mmCIF file of C-alpha atoms in Angstrom:
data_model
loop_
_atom_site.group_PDB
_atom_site.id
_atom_site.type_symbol
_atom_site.label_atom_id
_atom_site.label_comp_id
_atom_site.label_asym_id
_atom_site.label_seq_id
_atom_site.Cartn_x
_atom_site.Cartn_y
_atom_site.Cartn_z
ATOM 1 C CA UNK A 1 -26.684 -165.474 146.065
ATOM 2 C CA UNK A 2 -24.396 -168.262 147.114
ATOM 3 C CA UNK A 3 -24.549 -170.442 149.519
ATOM 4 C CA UNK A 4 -21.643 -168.850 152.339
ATOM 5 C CA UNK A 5 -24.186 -165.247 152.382
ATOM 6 C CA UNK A 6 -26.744 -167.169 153.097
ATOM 7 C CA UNK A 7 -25.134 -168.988 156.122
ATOM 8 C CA UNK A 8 -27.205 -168.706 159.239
ATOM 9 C CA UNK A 9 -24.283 -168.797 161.632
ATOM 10 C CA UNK A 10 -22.895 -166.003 159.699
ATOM 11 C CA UNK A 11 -24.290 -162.183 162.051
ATOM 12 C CA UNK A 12 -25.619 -160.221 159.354
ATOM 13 C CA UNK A 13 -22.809 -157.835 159.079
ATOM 14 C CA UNK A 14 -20.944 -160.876 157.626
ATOM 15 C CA UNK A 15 -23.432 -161.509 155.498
ATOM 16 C CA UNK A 16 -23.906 -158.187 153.622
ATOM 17 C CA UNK A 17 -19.974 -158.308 152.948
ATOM 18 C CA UNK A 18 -20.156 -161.484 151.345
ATOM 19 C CA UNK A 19 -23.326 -160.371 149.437
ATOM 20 C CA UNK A 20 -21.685 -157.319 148.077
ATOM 21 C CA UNK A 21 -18.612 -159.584 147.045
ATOM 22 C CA UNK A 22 -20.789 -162.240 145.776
ATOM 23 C CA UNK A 23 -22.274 -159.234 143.610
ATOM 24 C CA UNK A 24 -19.033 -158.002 142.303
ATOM 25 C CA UNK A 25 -18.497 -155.050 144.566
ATOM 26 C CA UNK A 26 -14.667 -153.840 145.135
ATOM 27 C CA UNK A 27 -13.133 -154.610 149.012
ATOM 28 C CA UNK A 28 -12.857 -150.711 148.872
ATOM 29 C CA UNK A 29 -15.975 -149.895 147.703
ATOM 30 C CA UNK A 30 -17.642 -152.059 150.524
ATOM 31 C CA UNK A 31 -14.933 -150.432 152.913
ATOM 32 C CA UNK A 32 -16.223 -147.147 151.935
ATOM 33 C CA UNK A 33 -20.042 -148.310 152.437
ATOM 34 C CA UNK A 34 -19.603 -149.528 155.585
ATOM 35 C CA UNK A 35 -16.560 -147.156 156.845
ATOM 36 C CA UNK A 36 -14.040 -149.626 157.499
ATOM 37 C CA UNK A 37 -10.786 -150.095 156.367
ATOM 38 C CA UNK A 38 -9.902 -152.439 153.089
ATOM 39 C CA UNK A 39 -8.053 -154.494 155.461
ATOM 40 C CA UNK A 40 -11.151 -155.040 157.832
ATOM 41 C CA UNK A 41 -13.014 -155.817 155.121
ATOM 42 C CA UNK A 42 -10.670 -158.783 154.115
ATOM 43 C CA UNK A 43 -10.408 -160.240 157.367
ATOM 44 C CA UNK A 44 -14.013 -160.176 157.899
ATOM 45 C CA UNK A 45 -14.125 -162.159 154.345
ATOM 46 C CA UNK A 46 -11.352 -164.711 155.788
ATOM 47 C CA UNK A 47 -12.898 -165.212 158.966
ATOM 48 C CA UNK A 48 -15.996 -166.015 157.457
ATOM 49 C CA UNK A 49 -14.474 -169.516 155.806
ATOM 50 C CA UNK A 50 -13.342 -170.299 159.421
ATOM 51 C CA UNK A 51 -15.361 -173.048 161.528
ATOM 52 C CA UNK A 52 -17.036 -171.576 163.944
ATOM 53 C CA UNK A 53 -18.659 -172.848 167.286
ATOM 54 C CA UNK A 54 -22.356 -173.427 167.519
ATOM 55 C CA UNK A 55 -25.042 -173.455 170.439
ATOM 56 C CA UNK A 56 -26.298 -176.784 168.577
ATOM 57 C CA UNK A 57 -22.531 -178.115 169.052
ATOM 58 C CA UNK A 58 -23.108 -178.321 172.806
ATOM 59 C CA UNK A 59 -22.899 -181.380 174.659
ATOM 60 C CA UNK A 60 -25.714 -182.501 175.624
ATOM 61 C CA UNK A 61 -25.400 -181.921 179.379
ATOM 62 C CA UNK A 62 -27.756 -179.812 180.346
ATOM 63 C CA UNK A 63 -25.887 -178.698 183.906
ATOM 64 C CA UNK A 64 -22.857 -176.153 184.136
ATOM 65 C CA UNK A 65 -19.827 -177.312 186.020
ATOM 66 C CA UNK A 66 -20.665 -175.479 188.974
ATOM 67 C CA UNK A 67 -24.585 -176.735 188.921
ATOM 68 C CA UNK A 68 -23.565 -180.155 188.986
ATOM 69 C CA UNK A 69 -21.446 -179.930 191.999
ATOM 70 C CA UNK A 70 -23.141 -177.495 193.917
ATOM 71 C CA UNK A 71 -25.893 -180.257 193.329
ATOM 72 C CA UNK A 72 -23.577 -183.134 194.405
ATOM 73 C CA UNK A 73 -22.159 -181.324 197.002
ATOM 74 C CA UNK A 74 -25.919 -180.557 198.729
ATOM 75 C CA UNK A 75 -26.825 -184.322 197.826
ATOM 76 C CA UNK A 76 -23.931 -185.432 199.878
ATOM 77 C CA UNK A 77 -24.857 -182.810 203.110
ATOM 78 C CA UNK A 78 -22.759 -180.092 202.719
ATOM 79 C CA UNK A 79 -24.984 -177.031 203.819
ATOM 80 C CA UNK A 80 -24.783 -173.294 201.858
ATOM 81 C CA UNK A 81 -22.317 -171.117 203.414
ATOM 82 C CA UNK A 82 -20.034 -174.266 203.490
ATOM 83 C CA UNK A 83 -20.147 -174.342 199.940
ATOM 84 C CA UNK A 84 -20.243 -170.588 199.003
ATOM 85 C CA UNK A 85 -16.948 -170.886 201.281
ATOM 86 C CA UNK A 86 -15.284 -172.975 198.798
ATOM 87 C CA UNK A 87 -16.421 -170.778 195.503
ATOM 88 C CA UNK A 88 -15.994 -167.684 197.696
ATOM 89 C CA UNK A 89 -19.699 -166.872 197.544
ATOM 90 C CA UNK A 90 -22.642 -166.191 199.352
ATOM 91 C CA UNK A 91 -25.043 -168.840 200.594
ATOM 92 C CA UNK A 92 -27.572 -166.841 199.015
ATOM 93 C CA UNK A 93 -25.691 -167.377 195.649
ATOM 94 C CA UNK A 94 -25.176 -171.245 196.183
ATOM 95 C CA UNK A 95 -28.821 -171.354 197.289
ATOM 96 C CA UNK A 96 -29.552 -169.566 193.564
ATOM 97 C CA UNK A 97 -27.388 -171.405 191.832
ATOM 98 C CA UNK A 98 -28.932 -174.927 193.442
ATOM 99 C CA UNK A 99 -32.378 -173.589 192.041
ATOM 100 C CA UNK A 100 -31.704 -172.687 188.729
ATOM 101 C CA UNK A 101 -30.065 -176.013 188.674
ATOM 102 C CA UNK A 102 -33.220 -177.741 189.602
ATOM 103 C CA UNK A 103 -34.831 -175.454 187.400
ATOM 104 C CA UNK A 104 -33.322 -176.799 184.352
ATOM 105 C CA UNK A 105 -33.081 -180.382 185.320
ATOM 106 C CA UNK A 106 -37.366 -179.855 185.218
ATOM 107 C CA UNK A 107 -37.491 -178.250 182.236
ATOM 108 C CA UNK A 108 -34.953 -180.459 180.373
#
């Protein structure tokens, strides 16, 4: 097995394709197994060697965009609908989004 099949970023549909070609199997052959074209099969091979983003990549901020100001925004006195206003939301939305906010600030 080498080491690309065995990639855990890889979904396993990825995987199997570069097992079967790591085994010797024909592009057509796995094509025909998994009823796709030859082509498919090649550009699922290609992408594979690409980098590709990871949730372990992440910055470590733990706040969305939109958290961190709604957050700022309530800090500094700005009440919910005036906010929602400016996102073209609901209070109840702001209000939501404040809490989850909070939410993961307590957690993290």
């Amino acid at each position: 097995m080498s080491a690309m099949s065995n990639e855990p970023r890889l979904r396993p549909l990825e995987r199997r394709i570069l097992q079967l070609v790591d085994d010797g199997v024909d592009k057509d052959e796995i094509a025909r197994r998994f009823r796709r074209s030859p082509e498919m099969i090649g550009r699922v091979i290609a992408l594979t060697r690409l980098p590709r983003f990871d949730a372990t990549d992440r910055s470590p901020e733990v706040l969305r965009p939109l958290e961190r100001r709604v957050l700022r925004w309530r800090d500094d006195g700005a009440d919910y609908s005036e906010i929602g206003h400016r996102f073209r939301r609901s209070a109840g939305f702001v209000a939501q989004v404040e809490g989850l906010a909070h939410y993961k600030l307590n957690r993290a």
